[in-house]
XYZ file of C-alpha atoms in Angstrom:
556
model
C 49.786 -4.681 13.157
C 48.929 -5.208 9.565
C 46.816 -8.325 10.471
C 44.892 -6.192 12.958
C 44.230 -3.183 10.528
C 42.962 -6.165 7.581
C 40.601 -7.375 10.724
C 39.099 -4.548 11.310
C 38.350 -3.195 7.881
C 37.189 -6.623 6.985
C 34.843 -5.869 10.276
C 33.576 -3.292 9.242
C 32.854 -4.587 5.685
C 30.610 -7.455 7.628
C 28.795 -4.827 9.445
C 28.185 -2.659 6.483
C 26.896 -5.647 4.704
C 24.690 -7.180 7.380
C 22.818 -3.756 7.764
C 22.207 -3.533 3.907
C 20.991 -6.954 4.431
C 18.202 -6.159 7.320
C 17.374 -3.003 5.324
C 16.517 -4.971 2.371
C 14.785 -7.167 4.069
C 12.763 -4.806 5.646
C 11.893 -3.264 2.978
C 11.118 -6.332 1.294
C 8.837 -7.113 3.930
C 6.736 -3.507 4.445
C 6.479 -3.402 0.859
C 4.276 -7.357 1.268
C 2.746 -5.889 4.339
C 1.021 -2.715 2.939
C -0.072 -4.829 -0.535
C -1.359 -6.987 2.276
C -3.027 -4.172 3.701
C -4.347 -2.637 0.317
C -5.703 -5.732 -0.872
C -8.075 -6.139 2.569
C -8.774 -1.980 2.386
C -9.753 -2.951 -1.640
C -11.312 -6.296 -0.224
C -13.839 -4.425 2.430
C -14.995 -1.912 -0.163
C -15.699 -3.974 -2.761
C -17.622 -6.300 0.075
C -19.706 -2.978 1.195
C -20.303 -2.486 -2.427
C -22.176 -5.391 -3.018
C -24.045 -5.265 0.325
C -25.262 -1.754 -0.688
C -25.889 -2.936 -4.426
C -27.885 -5.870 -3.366
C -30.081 -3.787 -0.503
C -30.849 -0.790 -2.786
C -31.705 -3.769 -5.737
C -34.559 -5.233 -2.935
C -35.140 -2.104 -1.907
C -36.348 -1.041 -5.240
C -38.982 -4.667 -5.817
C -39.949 -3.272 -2.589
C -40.757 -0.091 -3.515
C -42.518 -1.582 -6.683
C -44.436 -4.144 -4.179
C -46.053 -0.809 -2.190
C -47.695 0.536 -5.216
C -48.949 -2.949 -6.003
C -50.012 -3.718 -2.523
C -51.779 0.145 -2.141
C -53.308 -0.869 -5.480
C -55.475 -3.881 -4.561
C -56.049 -2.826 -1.072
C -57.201 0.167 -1.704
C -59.656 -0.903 -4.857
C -63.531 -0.460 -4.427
C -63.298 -4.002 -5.517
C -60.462 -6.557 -5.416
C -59.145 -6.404 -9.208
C -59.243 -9.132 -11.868
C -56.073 -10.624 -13.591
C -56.486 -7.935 -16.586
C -57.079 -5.252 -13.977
C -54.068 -5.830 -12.126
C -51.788 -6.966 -15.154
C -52.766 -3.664 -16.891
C -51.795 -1.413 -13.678
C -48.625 -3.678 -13.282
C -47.561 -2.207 -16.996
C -48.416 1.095 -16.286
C -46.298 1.134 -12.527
C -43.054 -0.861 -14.581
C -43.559 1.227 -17.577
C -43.297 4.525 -15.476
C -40.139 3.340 -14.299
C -38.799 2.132 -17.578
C -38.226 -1.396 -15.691
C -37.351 -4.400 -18.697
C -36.681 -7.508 -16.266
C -38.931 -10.704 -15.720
C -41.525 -10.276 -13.609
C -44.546 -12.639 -12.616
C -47.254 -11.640 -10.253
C -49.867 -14.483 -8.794
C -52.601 -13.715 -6.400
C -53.430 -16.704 -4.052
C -56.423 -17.145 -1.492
C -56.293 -18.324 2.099
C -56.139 -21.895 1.042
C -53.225 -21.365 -0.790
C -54.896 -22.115 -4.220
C -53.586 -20.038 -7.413
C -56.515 -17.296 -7.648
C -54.570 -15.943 -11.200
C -51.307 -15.287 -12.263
C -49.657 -12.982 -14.937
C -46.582 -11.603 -16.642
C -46.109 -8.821 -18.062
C -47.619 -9.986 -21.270
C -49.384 -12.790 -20.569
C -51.839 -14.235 -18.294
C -51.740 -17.563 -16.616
C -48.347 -18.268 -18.059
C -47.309 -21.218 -16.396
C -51.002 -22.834 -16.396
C -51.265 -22.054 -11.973
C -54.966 -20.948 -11.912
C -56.379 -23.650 -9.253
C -53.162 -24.987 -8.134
C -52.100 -25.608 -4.847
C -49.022 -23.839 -3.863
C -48.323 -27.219 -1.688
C -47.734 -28.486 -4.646
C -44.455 -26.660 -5.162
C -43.395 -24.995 -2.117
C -42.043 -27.059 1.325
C -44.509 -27.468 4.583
C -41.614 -25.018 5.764
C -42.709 -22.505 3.045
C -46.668 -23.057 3.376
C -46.034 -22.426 7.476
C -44.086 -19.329 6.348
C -47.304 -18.339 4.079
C -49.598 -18.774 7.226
C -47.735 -16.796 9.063
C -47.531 -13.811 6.295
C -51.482 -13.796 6.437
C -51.795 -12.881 9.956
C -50.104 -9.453 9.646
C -49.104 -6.725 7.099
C -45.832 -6.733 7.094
C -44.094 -7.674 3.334
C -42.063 -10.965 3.401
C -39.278 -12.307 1.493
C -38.948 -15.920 0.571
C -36.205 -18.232 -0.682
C -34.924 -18.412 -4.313
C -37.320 -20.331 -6.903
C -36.353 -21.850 -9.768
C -39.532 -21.133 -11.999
C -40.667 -23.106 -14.412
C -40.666 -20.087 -17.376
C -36.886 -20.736 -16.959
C -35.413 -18.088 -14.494
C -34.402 -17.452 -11.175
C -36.654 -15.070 -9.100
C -37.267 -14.402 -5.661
C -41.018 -13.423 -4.088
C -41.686 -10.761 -1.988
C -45.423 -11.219 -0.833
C -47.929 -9.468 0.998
C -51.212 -9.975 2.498
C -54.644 -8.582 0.796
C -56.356 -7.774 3.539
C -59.819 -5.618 3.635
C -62.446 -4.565 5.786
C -60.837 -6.631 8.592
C -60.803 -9.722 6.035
C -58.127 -11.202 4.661
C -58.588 -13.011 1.085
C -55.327 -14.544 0.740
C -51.879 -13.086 -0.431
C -49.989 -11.493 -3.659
C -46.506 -13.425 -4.725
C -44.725 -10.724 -7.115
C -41.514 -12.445 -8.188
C -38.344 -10.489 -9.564
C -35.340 -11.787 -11.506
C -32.731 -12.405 -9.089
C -30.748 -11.572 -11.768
C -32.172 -7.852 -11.627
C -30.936 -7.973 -7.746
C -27.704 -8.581 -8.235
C -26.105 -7.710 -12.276
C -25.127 -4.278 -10.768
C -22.311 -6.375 -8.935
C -21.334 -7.768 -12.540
C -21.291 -4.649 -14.805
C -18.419 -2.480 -15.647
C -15.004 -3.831 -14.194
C -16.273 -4.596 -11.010
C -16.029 -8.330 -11.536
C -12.815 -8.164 -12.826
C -10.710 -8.781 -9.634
C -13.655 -10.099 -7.815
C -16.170 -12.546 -7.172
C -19.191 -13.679 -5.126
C -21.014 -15.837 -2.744
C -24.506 -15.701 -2.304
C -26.592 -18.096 -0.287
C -30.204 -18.615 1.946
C -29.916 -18.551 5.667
C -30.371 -22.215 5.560
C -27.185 -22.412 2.956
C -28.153 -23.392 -0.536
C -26.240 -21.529 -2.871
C -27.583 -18.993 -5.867
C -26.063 -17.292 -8.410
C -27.603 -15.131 -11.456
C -29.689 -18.101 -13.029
C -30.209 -20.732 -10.225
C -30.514 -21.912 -6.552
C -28.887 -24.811 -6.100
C -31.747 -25.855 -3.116
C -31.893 -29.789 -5.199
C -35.075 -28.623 -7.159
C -35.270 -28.843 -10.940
C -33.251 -26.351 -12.417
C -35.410 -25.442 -16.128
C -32.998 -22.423 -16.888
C -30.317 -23.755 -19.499
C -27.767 -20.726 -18.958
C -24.505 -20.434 -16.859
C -23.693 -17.674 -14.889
C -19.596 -17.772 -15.454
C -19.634 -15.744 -12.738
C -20.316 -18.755 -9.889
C -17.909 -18.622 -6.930
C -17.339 -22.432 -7.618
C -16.230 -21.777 -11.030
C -13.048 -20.191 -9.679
C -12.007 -23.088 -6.941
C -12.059 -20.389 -4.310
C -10.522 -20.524 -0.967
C -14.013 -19.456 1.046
C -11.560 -18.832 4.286
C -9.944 -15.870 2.713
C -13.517 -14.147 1.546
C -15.775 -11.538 3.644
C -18.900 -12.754 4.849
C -22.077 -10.253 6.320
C -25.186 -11.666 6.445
C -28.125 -9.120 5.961
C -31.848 -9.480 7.342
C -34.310 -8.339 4.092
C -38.194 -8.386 4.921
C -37.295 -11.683 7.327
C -34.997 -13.831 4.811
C -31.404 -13.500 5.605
C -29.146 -12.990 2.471
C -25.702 -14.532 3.230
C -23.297 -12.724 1.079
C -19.455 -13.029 0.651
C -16.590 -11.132 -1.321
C -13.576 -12.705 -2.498
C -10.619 -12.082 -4.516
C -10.508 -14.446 -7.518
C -6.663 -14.893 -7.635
C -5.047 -15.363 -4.396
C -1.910 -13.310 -3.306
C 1.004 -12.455 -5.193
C 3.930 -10.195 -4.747
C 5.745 -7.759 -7.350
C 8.684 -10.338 -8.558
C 10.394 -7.119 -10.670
C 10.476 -5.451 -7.658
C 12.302 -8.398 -5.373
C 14.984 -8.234 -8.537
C 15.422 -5.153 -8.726
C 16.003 -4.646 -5.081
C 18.346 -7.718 -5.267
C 20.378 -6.252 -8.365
C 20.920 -3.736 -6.233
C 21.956 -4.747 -2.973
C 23.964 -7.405 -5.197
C 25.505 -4.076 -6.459
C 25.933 -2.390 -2.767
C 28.101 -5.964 -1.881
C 30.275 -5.952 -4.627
C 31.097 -2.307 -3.937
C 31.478 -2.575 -0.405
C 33.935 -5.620 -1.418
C 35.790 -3.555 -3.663
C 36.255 -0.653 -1.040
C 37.698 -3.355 1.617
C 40.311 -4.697 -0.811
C 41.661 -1.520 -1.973
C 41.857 -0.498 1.395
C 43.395 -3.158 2.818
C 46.078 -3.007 0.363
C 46.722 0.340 0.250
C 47.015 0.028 4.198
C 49.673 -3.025 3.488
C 51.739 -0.375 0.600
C 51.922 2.016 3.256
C 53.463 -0.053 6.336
C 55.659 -1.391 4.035
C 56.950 1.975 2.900
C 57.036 3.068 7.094
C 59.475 0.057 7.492
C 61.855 0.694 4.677
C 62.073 5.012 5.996
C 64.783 2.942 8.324
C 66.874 1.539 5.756
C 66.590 4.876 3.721
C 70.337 5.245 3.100
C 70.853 1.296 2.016
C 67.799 0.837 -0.265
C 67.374 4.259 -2.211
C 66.398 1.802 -5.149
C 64.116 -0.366 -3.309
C 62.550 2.969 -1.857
C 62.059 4.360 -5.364
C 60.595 0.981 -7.052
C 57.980 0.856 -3.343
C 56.988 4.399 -4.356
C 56.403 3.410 -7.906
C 54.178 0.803 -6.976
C 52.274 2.967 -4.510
C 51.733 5.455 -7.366
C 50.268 2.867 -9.553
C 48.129 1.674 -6.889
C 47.179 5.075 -5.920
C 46.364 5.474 -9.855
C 44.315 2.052 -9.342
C 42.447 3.315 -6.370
C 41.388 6.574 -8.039
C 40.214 4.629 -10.856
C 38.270 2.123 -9.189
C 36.819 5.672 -7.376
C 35.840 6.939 -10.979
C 34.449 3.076 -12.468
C 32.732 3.263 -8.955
C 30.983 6.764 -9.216
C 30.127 6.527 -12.725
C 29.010 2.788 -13.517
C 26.665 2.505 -10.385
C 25.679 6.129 -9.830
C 25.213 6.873 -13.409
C 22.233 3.465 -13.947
C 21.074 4.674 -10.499
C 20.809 8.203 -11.830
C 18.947 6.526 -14.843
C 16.617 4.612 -12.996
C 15.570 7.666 -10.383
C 14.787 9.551 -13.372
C 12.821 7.190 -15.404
C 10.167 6.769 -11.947
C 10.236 10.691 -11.706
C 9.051 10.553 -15.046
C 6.600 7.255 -14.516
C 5.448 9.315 -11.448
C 3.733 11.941 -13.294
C 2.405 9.287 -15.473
C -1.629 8.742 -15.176
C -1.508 4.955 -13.536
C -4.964 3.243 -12.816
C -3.507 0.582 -11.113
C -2.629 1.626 -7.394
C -0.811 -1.606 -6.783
C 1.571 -0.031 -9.854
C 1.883 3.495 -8.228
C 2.778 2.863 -5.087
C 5.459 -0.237 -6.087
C 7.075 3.197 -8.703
C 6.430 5.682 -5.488
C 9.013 2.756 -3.155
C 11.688 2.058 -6.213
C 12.079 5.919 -6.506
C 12.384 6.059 -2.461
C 14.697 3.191 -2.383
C 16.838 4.198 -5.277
C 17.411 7.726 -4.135
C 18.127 5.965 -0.552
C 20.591 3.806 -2.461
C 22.495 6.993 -4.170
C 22.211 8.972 -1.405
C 24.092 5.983 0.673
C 26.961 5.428 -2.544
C 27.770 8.885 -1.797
C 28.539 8.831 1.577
C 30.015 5.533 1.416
C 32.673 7.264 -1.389
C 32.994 9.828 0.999
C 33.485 7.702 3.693
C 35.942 5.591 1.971
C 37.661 8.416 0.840
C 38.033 9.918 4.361
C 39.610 6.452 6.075
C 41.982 6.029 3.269
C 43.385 9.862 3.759
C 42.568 10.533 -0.153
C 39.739 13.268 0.121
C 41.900 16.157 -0.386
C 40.883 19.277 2.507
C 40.494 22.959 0.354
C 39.787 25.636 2.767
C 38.724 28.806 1.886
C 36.924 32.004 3.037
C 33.143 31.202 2.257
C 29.968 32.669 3.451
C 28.286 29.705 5.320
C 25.380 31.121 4.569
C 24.935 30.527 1.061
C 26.152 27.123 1.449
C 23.394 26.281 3.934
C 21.117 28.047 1.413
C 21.890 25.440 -1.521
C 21.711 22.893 0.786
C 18.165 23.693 1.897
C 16.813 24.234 -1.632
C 18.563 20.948 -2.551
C 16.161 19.344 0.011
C 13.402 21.184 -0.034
C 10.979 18.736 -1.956
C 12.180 15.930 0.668
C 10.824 18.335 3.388
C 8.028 19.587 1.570
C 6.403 15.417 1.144
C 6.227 15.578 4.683
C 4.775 18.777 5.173
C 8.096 20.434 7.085
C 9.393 23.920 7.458
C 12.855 24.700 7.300
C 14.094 28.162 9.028
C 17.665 29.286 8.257
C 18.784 32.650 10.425
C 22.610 32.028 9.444
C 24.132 35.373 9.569
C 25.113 36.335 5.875
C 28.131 38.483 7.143
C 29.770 35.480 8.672
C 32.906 34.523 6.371
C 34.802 31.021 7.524
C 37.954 29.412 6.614
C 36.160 25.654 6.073
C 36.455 23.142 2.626
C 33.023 24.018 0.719
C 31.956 20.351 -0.418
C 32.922 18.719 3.191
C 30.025 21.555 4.804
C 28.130 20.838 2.330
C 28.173 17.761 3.254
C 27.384 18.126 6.902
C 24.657 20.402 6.291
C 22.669 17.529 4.060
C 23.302 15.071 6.114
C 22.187 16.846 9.218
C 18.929 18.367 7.283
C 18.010 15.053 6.232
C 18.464 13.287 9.171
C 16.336 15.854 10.526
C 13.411 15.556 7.853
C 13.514 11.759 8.292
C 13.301 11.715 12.089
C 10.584 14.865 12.243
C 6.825 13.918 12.249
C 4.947 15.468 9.309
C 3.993 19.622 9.731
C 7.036 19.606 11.804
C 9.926 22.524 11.516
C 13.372 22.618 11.469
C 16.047 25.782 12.406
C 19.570 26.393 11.340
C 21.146 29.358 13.236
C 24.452 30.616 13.813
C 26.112 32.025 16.936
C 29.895 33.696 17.268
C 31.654 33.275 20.631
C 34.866 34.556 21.798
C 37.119 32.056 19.389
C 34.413 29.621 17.761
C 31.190 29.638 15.528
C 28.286 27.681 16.395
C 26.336 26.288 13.914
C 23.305 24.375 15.177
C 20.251 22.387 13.650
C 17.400 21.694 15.293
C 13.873 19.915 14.705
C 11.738 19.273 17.139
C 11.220 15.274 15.652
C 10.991 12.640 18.031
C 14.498 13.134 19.485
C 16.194 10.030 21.412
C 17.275 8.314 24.617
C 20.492 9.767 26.104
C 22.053 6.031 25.688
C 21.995 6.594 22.367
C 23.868 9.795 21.407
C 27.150 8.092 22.693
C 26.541 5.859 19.932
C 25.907 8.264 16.779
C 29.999 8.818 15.982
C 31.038 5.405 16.754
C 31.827 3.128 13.845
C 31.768 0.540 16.276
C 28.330 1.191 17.110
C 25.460 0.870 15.350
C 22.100 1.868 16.061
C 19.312 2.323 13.041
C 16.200 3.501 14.193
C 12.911 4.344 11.969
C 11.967 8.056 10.811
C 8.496 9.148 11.135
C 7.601 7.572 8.115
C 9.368 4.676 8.132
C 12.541 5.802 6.713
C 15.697 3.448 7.331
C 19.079 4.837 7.394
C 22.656 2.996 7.928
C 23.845 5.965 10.771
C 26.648 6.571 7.983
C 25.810 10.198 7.274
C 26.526 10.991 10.969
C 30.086 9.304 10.820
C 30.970 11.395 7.450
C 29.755 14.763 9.833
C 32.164 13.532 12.289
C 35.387 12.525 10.259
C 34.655 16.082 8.049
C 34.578 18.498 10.750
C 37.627 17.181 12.709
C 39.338 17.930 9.911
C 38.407 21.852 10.964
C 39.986 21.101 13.965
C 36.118 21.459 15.118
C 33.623 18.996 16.956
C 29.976 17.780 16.830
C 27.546 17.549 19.933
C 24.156 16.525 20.168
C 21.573 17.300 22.634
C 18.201 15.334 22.639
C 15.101 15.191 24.731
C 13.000 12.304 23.899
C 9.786 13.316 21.954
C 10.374 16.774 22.217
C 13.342 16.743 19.477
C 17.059 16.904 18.928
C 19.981 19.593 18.495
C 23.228 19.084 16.361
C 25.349 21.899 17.235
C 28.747 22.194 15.340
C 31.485 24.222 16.951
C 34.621 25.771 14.648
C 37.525 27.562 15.849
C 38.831 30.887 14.359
């Protein structure tokens, strides 16, 4: 007999310990799953980001290209170098625009016409050159092409000889149904693209640009095997950073006929909160040692009290044995309580602590939403954790016969009232209404704490398993010789398999709330053990998605 009683509480140790196991590992594992999820939400707007950065960048030389292209088209004559470079000033001027710029017009045979800066004229020395002579047959058939049409054309990359990158975007001049060749304005690529550099945006972040036929460019250079004459280093160069390419975001975008490969990336590569794996092992660590603790005391207590059944025999004969068993049983007794007390005050007080301190981080202004939502899961999981220490005292309490039963006279009502306000902000996060019709004149003969009890367990079972804007209804109903007491939500309710299983220690079923909340099913064994000590009983009625009824019957 005593064997079988040391089995079973050692049993149910195992069980209670395997199920804190899976929940910490659960919870271990959504927590990597939705930084997983952030960082590719975080990942696809910073990616959209630079697509729109870099579009509304070309779109802007292009809107600078239509003024110069109306300008020369439109002329009673075609302009000179000085003409054009002066209107050039005026249209950048007007737009306060302070980047590199060089502007060449070519004719039909692809022979530098003139060419200008902002400042200067002929900068580079081009007048009478041949573009052949620095652009591919690839490029010159491109060129052709661009004089056979109006349509504005953008070409690869160029590493320029005043030392800077810059990228054309040319167009046809084209009067009176003759066409005299083509203008080649060319922009600092680094005007394109610094917007995707400037604040903290490239903090977490970097980038891949590249040409549709895949040479690589970055603020100051294409890396197309021409001679670089630009002596500066963009730091910001994907290859600086050793990336991983297979973990970045690739779109490639069609601009006036050049397609712009661009991909986002994250510059570190993915790492999980360690202080948040300790602390969740410090205190499941905690939850074993308790759980431990419990088993012992009640194994041993069970073992003091057989062997004080066995002596009631030999009362007569062993009056001093009897007296020196009951002395020991008062000591342990004294033990038990304050193992109890070292219990409830040494891990509910740091848990206490802790819950407070992330109520108070909570209202603290946190950039970081990584940060905020790793405090927003430690405050869930430690108010889980003291919610589950208390019914586990409780529980322990109940098996080992020491939770002393003080009925009185009380109006159920108010006790369901304190109950309801206690959990109001747990119904309130998920939008739920909680509707309490008690009758106040009802007075009952029940122990206040243990219906306290039973009401916040049954209320927050009913929050957890209740989709968000749902309600939930306590009423009260006399009968000939019993009170019922019901709560109902119309959550997602349950298979009728599974209500034989709620009351059973035995059993164990754990199944998800609405939002992902994980329970142990202990809450519903403390409603059980609490109101058969009324001399009452606990049924459940459930429809599956429609919601679930707990209704509590007490005799007069």
């Amino acid at each position: 007999m005593r064997s079988v009683k040391s089995y079973i509480n050692w049993s149910i140790s195992i069980v209670i310990i395997i199920l804190g196991s899976i929940t910490v590992y659960l919870i271990q594992e959504n927590y990597k799953t939705n930084k997983h999820e952030k960082r590719q939400l975080l990942l696809k707007s910073t990616h959209d980001r630079a697509i729109n950065q870099f579009s509304n960048s070309i779109d802007k030389f292009a809107g600078i290209l239509s003024g110069m292209r109306s300008y020369i088209n439109l002329s009673e004559e075609i302009p000179n170098a000085e003409e054009f470079q002066l209107f050039v000033q005026a249209q950048l001027s007007a737009i306060d625009y302070k980047d590199s710029i060089v502007v060449s017009f070519i004719d039909t045979a692809h022979t530098f016409v003139y060419s200008f800066t902002r400042n200067s004229l002929n900068p580079a020395n081009l007048v009478n050159k041949s573009v052949s002579s620095i652009r591919s047959d690839v490029e010159i058939a491109r060129l052709n092409k661009l004089m056979q049409h109006d349509r504005i054309r953008l070409f690869y990359p160029i590493n320029l000889i005043e030392g800077w990158l810059g990228i054309p975007l040319n167009f046809r001049v084209h009067r009176n149904n003759k066409t005299y060749g083509y203008v080649a304005p060319i922009i600092s690529i680094k005007t394109i693209i610094q917007g995707l550099y400037d604040g903290n945006f490239n903090d977490e972040f970097q980038h891949h640009f590249s040409t549709e036929s895949g040479e690589d460019f970055d603020r100051e250079a294409v890396y197309d095997g021409s001679v670089i004459y630009n002596t500066l280093k963009d730091p910001e160069y994907y290859k600086n950073f050793e990336p991983d390419t297979s973990e970045f975001l690739y779109s490639t975008i069609s601009y006036f006929g050049l397609n712009i490969r661009i991909g986002t990336g994250y510059k570190s590569s993915t790492t999980f909160d360690d202080q948040f794996t300790r602390v969740l092992y410090i205190f499941f660590l905690s939850f074993i040692l308790f759980v431990l603790l419990i088993t012992y005391q009640t194994t041993r207590l069970q073992k003091l009290n057989l062997r004080i059944n066995n002596t009631n025999d030999l009362l007569e004969l062993k009056r001093e044995e009897l007296a020196t068993k009951n002395e020991e049983l008062t000591t342990a007794n004294q033990g038990k309580d304050k193992l109890f007390s070292i219990i409830g005050h040494d891990l509910k007080g740091p848990l206490n602590s802790i819950r407070g301190l992330l109520q108070i981080l909570e209202f603290e202004k946190i950039s970081d939403p990584s940060l905020r939502d790793v405090i927003q899961r430690l405050g869930y999981s430690t108010k889980n954790t003291s919610n589950l220490l208390d019914n586990l005292l409780r529980w322990a309490r109940s098996q080992t016969g020491d939770l002393e039963f003080n009925p009185k006279q009380l109006s159920i009502h108010k006790l369901a009232e304190g109950v309801i306000n206690e959990l109001s902000q747990m119904a309130s996060e998920k939008d739920i209404k909680i509707y309490e019709t008690i009758d106040k004149d009802i007075l009952h003969l029940i122990d206040a704490d243990m219906i306290q009890t039973v009401f916040r367990n049954l209320i927050s079972n009913a929050i957890k398993f209740t989709n968000k804007g749902g309600e939930i209804k306590l009423t009260s109903e006399l009968t000939n010789n019993s009170l019922l007491l019901k709560v109902i939500d119309n959550g997602k309710g349950m298979e009728s398999e599974h209500i034989d299983q709620l009351f059973k220690v035995n059993q164990h079923l754990t199944t998800e709330g609405t939002s992902g909340e994980l329970g142990t099913g202990l809450g519903l064994l403390i409603c059980s053990e609490f109101i058969k000590k009324h001399r009452g009983r606990i049924d459940v009625e459930s429809v599956l998605g429609k919601g679930t009824s707990f209704i509590i019957t007490l005799p007069f």
